CSV table of C-alpha atoms and ligand atoms in Angstrom, one decimal:
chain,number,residue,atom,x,y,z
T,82,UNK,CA,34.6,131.1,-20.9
T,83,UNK,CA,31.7,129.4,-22.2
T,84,UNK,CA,28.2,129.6,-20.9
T,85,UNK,CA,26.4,126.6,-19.4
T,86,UNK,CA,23.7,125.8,-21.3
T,87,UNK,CA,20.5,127.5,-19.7
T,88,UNK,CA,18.2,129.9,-21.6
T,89,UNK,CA,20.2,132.1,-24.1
T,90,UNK,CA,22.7,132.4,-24.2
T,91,UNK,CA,22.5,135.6,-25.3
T,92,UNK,CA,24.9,137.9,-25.8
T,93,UNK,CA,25.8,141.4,-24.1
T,94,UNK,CA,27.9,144.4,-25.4
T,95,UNK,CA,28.5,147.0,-23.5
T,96,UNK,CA,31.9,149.1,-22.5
T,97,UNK,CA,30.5,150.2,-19.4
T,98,UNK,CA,31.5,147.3,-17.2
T,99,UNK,CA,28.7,148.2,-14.5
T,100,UNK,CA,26.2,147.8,-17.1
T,101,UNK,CA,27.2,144.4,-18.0
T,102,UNK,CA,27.2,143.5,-15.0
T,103,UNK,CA,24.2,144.8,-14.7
T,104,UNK,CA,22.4,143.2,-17.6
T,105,UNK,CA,24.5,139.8,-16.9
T,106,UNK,CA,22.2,139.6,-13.4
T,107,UNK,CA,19.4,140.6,-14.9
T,108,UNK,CA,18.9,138.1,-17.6
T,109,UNK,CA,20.9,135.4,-15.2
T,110,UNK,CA,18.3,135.7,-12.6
T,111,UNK,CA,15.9,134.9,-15.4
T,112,UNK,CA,17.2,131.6,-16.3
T,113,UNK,CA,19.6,133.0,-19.2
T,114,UNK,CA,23.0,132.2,-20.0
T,115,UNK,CA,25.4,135.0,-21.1
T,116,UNK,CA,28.5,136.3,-23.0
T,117,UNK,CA,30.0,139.2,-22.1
T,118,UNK,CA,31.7,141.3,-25.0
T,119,UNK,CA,32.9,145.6,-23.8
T,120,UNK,CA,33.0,146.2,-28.0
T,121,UNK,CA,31.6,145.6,-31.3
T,122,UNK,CA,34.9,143.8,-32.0
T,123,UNK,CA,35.0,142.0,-29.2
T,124,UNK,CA,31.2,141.1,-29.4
T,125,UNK,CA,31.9,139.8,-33.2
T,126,UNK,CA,34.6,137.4,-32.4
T,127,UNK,CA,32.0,135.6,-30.1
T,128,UNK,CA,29.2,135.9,-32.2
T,129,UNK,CA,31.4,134.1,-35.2
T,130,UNK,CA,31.6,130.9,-33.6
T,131,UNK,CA,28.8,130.8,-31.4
T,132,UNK,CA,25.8,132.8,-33.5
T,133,UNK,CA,23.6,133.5,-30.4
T,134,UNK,CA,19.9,133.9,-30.7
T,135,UNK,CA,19.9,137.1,-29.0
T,136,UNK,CA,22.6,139.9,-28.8
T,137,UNK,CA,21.5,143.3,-26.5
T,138,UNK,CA,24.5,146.3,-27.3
T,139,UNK,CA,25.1,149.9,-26.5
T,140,UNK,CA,25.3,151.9,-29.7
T,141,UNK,CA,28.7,154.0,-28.4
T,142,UNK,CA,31.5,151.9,-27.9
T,143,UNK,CA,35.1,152.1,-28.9
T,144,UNK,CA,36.7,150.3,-31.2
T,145,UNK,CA,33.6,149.4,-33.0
T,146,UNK,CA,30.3,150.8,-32.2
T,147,UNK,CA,26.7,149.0,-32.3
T,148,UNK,CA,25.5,150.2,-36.0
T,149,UNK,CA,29.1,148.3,-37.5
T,150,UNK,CA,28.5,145.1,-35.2
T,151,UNK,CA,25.1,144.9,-36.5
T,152,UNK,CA,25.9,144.8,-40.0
T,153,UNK,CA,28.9,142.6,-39.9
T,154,UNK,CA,26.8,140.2,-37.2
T,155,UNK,CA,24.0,140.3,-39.9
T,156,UNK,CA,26.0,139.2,-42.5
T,157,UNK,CA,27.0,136.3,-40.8
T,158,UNK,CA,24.0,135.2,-40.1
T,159,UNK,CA,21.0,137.2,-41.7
T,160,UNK,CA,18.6,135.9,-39.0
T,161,UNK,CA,20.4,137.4,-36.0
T,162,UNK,CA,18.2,139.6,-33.6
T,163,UNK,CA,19.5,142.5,-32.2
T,164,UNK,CA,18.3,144.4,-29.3
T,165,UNK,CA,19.9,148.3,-28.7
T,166,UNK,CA,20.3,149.8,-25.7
T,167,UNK,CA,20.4,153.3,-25.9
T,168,UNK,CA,19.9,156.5,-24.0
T,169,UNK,CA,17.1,159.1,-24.1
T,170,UNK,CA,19.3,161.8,-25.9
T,171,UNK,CA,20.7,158.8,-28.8
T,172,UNK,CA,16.6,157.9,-29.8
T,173,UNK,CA,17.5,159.0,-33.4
T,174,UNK,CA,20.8,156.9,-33.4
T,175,UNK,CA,18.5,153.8,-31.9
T,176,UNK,CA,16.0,154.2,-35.1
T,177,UNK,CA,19.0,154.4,-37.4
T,178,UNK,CA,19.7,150.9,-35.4
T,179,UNK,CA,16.1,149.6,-36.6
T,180,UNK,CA,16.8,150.6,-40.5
T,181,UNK,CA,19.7,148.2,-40.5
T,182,UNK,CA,18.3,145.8,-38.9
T,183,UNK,CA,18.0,145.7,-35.1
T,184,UNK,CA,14.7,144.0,-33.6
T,185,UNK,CA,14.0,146.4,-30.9
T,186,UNK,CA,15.9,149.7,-28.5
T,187,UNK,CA,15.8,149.4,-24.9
T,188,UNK,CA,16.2,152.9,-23.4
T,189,UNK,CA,18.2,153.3,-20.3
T,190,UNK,CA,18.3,153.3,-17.6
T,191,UNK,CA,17.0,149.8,-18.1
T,192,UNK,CA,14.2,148.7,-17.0
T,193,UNK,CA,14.3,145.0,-16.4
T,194,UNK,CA,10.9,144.0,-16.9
T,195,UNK,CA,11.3,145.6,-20.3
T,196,UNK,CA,14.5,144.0,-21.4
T,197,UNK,CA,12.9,140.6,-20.2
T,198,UNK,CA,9.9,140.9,-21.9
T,199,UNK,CA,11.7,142.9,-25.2
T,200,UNK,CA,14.0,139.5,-24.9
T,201,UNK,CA,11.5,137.2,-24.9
T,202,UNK,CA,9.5,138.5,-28.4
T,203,UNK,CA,13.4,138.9,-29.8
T,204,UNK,CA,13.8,135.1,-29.2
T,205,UNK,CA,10.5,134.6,-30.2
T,206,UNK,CA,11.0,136.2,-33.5
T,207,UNK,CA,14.3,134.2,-34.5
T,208,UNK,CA,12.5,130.7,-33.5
T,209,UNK,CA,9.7,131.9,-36.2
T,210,UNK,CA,12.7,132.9,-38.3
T,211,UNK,CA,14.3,129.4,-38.1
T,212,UNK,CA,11.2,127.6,-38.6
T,213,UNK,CA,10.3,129.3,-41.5
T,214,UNK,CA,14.1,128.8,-42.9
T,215,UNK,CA,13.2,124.9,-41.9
T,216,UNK,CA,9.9,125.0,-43.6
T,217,UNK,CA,11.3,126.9,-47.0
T,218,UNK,CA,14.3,124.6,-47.1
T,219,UNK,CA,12.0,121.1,-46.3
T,220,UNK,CA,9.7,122.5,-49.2
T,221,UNK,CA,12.9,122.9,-51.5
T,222,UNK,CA,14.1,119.6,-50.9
T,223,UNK,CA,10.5,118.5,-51.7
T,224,UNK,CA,10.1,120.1,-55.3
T,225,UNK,CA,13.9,119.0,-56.0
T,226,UNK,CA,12.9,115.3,-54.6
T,227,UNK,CA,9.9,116.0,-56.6
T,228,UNK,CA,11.4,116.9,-59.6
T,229,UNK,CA,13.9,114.1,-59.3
T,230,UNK,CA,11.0,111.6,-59.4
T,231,UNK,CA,9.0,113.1,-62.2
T,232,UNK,CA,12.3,113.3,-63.9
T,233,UNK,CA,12.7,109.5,-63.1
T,234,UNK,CA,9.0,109.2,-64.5
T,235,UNK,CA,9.8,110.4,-67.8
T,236,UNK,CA,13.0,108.8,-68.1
T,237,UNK,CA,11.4,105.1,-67.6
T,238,UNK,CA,8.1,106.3,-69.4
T,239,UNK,CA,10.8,107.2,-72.6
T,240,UNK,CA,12.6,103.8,-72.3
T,241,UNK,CA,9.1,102.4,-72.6
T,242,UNK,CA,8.3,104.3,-75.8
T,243,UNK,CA,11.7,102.9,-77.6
T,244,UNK,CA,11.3,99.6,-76.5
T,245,UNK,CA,8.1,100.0,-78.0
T,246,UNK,CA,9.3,101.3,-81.1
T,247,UNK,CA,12.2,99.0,-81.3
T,248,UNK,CA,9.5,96.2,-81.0
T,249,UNK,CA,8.1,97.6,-83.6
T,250,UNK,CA,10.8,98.1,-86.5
T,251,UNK,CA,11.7,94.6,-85.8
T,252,UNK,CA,8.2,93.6,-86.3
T,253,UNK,CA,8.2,95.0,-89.4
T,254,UNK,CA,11.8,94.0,-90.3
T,255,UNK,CA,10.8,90.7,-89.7
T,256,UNK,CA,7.4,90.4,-91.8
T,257,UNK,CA,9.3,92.0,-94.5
T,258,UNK,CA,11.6,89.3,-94.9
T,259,UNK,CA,14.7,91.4,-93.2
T,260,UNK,CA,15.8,91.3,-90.0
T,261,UNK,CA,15.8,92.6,-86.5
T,262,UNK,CA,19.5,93.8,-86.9
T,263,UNK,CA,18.3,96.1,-89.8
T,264,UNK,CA,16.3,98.7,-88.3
T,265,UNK,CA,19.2,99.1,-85.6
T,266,UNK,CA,21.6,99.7,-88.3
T,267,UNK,CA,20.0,102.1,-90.4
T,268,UNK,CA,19.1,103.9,-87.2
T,269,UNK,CA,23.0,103.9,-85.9
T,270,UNK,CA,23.6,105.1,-89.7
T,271,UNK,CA,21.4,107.7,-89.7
T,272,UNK,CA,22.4,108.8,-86.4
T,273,UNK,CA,25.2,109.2,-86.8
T,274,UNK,CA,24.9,110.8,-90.4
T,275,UNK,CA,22.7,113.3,-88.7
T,276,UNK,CA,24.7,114.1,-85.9
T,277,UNK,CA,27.9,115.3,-88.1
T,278,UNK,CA,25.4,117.4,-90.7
T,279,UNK,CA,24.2,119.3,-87.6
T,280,UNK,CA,21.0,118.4,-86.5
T,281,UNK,CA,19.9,119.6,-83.4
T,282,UNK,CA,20.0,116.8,-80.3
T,283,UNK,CA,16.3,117.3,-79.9
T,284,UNK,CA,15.4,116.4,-83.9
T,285,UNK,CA,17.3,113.5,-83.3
T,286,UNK,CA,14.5,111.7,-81.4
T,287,UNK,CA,11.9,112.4,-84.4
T,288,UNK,CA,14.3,111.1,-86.8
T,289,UNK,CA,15.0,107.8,-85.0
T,290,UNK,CA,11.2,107.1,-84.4
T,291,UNK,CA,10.8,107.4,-88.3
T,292,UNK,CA,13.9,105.3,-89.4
T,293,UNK,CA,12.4,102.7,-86.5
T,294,UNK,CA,9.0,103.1,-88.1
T,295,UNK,CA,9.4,103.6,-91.5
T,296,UNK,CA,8.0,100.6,-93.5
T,297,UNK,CA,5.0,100.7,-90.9
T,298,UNK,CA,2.9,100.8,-93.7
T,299,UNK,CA,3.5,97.8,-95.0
T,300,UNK,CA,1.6,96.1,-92.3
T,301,UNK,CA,-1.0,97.3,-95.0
T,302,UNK,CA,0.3,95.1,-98.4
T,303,UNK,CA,-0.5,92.3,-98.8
T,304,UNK,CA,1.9,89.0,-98.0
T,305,UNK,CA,1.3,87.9,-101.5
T,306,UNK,CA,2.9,91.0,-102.5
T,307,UNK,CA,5.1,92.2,-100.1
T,308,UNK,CA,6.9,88.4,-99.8
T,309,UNK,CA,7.1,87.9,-103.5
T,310,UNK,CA,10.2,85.5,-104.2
T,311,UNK,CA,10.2,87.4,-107.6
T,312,UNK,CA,9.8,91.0,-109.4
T,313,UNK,CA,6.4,92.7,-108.8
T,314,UNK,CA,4.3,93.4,-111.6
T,315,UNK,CA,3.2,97.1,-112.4
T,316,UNK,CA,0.1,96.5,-110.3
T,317,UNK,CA,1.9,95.1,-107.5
T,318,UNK,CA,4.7,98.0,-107.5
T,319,UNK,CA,1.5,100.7,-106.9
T,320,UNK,CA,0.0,98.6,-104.0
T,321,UNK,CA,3.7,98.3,-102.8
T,322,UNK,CA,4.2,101.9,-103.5
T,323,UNK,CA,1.2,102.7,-101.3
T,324,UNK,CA,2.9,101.5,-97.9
T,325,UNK,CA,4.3,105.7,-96.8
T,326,UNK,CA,0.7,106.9,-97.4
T,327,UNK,CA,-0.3,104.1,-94.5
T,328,UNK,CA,2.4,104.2,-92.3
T,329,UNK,CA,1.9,108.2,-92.1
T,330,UNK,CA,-2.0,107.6,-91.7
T,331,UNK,CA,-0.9,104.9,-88.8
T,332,UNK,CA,1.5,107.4,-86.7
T,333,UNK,CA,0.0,111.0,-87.2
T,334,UNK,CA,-2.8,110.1,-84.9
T,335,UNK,CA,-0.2,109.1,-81.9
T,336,UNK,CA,0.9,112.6,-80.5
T,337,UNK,CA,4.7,111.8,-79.7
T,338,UNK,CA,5.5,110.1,-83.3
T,339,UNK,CA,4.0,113.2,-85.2
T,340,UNK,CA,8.0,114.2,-85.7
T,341,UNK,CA,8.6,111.2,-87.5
T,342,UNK,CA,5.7,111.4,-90.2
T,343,UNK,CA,7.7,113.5,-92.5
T,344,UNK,CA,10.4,110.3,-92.9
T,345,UNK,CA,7.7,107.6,-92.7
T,346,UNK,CA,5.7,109.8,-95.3
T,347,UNK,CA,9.0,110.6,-97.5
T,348,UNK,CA,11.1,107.8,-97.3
T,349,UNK,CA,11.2,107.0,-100.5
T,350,UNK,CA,11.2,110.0,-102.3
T,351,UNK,CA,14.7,110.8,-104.2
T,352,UNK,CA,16.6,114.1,-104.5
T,353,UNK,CA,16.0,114.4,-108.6
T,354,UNK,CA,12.3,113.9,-108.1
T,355,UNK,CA,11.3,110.7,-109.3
T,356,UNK,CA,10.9,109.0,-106.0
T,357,UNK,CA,7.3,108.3,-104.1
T,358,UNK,CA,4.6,109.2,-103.3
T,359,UNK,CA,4.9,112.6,-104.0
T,360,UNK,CA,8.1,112.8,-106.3
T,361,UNK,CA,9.1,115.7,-104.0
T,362,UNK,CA,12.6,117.2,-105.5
T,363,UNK,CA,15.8,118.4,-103.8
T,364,UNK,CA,15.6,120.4,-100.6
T,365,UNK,CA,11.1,119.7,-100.6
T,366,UNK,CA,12.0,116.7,-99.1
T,367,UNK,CA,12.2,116.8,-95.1
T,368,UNK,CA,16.0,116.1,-94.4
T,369,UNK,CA,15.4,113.3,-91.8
T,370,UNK,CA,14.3,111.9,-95.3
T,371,UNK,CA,17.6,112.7,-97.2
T,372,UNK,CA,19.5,111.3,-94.3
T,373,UNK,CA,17.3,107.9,-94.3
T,374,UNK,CA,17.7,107.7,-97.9
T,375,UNK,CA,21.3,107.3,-97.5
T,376,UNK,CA,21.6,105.0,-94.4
T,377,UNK,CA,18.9,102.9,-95.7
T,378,UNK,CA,21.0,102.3,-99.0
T,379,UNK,CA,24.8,102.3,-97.3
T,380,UNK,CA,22.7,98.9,-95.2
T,381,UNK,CA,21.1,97.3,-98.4
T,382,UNK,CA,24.7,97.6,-100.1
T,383,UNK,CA,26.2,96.1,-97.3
T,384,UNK,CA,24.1,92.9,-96.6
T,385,UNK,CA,23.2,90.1,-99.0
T,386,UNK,CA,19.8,90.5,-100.4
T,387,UNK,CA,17.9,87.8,-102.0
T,388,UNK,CA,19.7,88.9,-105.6
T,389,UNK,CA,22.5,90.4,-104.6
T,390,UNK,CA,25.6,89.8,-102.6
T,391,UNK,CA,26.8,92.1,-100.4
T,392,UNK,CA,29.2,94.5,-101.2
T,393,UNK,CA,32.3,95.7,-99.2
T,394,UNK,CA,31.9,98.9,-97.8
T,395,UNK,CA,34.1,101.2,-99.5
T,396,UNK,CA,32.5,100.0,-102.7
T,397,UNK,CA,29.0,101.0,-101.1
T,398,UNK,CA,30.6,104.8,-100.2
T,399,UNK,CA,31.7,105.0,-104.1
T,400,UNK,CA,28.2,103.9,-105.1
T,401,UNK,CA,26.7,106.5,-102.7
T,402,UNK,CA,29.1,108.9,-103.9
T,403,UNK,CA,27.8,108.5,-107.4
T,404,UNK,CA,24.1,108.9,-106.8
T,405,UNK,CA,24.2,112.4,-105.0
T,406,UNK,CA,22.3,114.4,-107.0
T,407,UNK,CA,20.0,112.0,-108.5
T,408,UNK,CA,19.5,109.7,-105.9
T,409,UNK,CA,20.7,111.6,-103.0
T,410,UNK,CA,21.2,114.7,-101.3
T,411,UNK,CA,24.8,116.0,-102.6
T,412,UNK,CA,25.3,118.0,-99.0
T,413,UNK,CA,23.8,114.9,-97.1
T,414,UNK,CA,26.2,112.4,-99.0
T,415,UNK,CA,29.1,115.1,-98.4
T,416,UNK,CA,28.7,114.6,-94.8
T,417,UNK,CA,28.6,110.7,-94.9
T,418,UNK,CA,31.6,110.6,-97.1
T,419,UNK,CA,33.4,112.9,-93.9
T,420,UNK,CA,33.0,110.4,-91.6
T,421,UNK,CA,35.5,107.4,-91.2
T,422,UNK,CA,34.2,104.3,-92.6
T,423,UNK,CA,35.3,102.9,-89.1
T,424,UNK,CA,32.7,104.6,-87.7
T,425,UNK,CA,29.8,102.6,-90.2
T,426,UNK,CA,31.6,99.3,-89.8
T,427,UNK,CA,31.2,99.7,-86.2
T,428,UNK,CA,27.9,99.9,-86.1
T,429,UNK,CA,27.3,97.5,-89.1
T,430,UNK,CA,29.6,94.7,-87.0
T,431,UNK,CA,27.2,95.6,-83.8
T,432,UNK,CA,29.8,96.9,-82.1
T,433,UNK,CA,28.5,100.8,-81.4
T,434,UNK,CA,24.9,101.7,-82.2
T,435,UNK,CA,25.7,105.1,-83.7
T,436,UNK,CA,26.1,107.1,-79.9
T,437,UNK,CA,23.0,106.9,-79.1
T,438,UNK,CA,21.3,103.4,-77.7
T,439,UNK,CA,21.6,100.0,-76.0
T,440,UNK,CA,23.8,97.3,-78.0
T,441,UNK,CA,22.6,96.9,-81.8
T,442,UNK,CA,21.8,93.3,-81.9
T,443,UNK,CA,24.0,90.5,-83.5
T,444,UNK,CA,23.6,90.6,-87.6
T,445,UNK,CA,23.7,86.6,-87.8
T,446,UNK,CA,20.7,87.1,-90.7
T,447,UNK,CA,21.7,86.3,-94.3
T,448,UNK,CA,18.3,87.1,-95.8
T,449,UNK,CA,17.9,90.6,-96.5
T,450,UNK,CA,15.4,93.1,-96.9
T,451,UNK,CA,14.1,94.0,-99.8
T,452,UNK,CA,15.7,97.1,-101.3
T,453,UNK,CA,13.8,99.8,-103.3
T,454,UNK,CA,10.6,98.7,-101.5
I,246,LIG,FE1,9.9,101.6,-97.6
């Protein structure tokens, strides 16, 4: 039968049914509740359900003796306190009793200002026990909370960043004479490009800041130049040609867009060598590079420019296919060629944005960016 609920309750094992009784009126007459157990088995069965603060238990018993009940009761609940009884010729079975875990031995024949008082810094010891439990698992749910929000932090503090950046591209898309739509694309192109040729999730970021970014340099040349309705002059094409030297002078001094210097810097730099500014050859050029180069054509193919018409897009794959190994990376163009052209128009219609961002904007622009720039 259940205890009412007074001090306690704790719980006694003994098989000597006088000594129950016994410790039953002692700790009753103090205020405590008790169960009652003549075994270790017995004992266990209460102490499942009910996981009393305090258990006191003889060390011989049948069935199962005091050293078993305080391992299993331990391993139910690893804060239990224990308190032996024991007689004066069992002292070396009582310190066993401390090695696995028991609080404290009472020696009999009891005294009960001694079992009071050994009760008392038993309990006391489990409430310290719980509270420090309480404290450890309140400071765990603090650092997790804590992480949570700093994780949160970041999250919103990246989503600043690409808005930023996607500002950006469209800025330049837009002083260029392209459009909004166009940075997106490449992007989704080059994404996605990347992504089946096996570059690493965490490149990825670097390579989009540097498709985003770029023609940043051009915010450098001048409109007379950069705008002009008709073919540059040799002059014009080295100012023009001047525009990755600026952008990577713009974004190497901002710490989080260092990754994408190498495809600002090399954007325009081709896989037989003749490209800009450095006229880097095959694998010397940064392969966020290579990729670019690809996307950036597959989307000037693709779109009307101011003279030339778009083409379709499986004419734009054969063109592509034709320029690996002059103009592009053979291995890089392999790749591309693998992946469905579904995948492209998808992106190109503004229906996916490549797996990796918000909705790619409508592509309701006609005037196009000018290629080879
Ligand atoms: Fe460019």
């Amino acid at each position: 039968m259940a205890p009412s609920t007074e001090r306690g309750p704790i719980l006694i094992v003994d098989d000597e049914q006088a000594v129950r009784e016994l410790l039953h009126e002692i700790f009753r007459s103090s205020g405590y509740c008790c169960w009652l157990a003549a075994n270790g088995r017995e004992a266990l069965e209460i102490f499942e359900v009910e996981h009393p603060p305090l258990t006191v238990t003889d060390m011989k018993m049948p069935v199962m003796d005091g050293l078993e009940f305080i391992k299993h009761a331990r391993a139910l609940d690893r804060d239990a306190v224990v308190l032996v009884l024991t007689g004066v010729a069992d002292v070396r079975t009582a310190v066993t009793s401390l090695t696995s875990g028991a609080f404290d031995f009472i020696l009999k024949p009891v005294d009960p200002d001694h079992l009071l008082g050994a009760a008392e810094r038993a309990l006391e010891r489990r409430r310290r026990l719980l509270d420090r439990r309480q404290q450890q698992a309140f400071l765990e749910r603090r650092v997790a909370e804590t992480v949570r929000e700093l994780e949160s932090t970041v999250r919103r503090l990246d989503d600043t960043y690409r808005t930023t950046l996607e500002a950006l591209g469209s800025a330049i898309d837009t002083r260029d004479g392209g459009t909004q739509a166009h940075s997106r694309r490449v992007r989704g192109y080059s994404l996605t490009i990347a992504r089946a040729h096996g570059v690493s999730e965490d490149r990825l970021r670097d390579l989009e800041h540097g498709v985003l970014l770029h023609d940043i340099g051009k915010i450098g040349i001048p409109d007379s130049i950069l705008l002009k309705p008709g073919p540059l002059t040799a002059s014009e094409w080295a100012i023009m040609r001047r525009h990755p030297e600026i952008g990577r002078q713009v974004i190497e001094k901002v710490p989080f867009l260092r990754g994408a210097v190498p495809i600002v810097y090399h954007h325009h730099e081709r896989w037989d060598g003749t490209g800009y500014p450095l006229g880097l050859r095959g694998e010397a050029i940064p392969l966020g590079a290579r990729i670019f180069s690809v996307a950036d054509a597959l989307d000037a193919m693709t779109f009307d420019r101011p003279y030339s018409r778009a083409i379709p897009l499986e004419d734009a794959r054969s063109e592509i296919r034709r320029c690996a190994g002059s103009q592009f990376d053979p291995a890089v163009v392999d790749t591309f060629l693998g992946i469905p052209s579904s995948i492209f128009d998808a992106i190109r219609r503004g229906d996916s944005d490549g797996g990796v961002l918000e909705e790619i904007e409508g592509h309701d622009v006609t005037l196009a960016a000018l290629s080879g720039r």
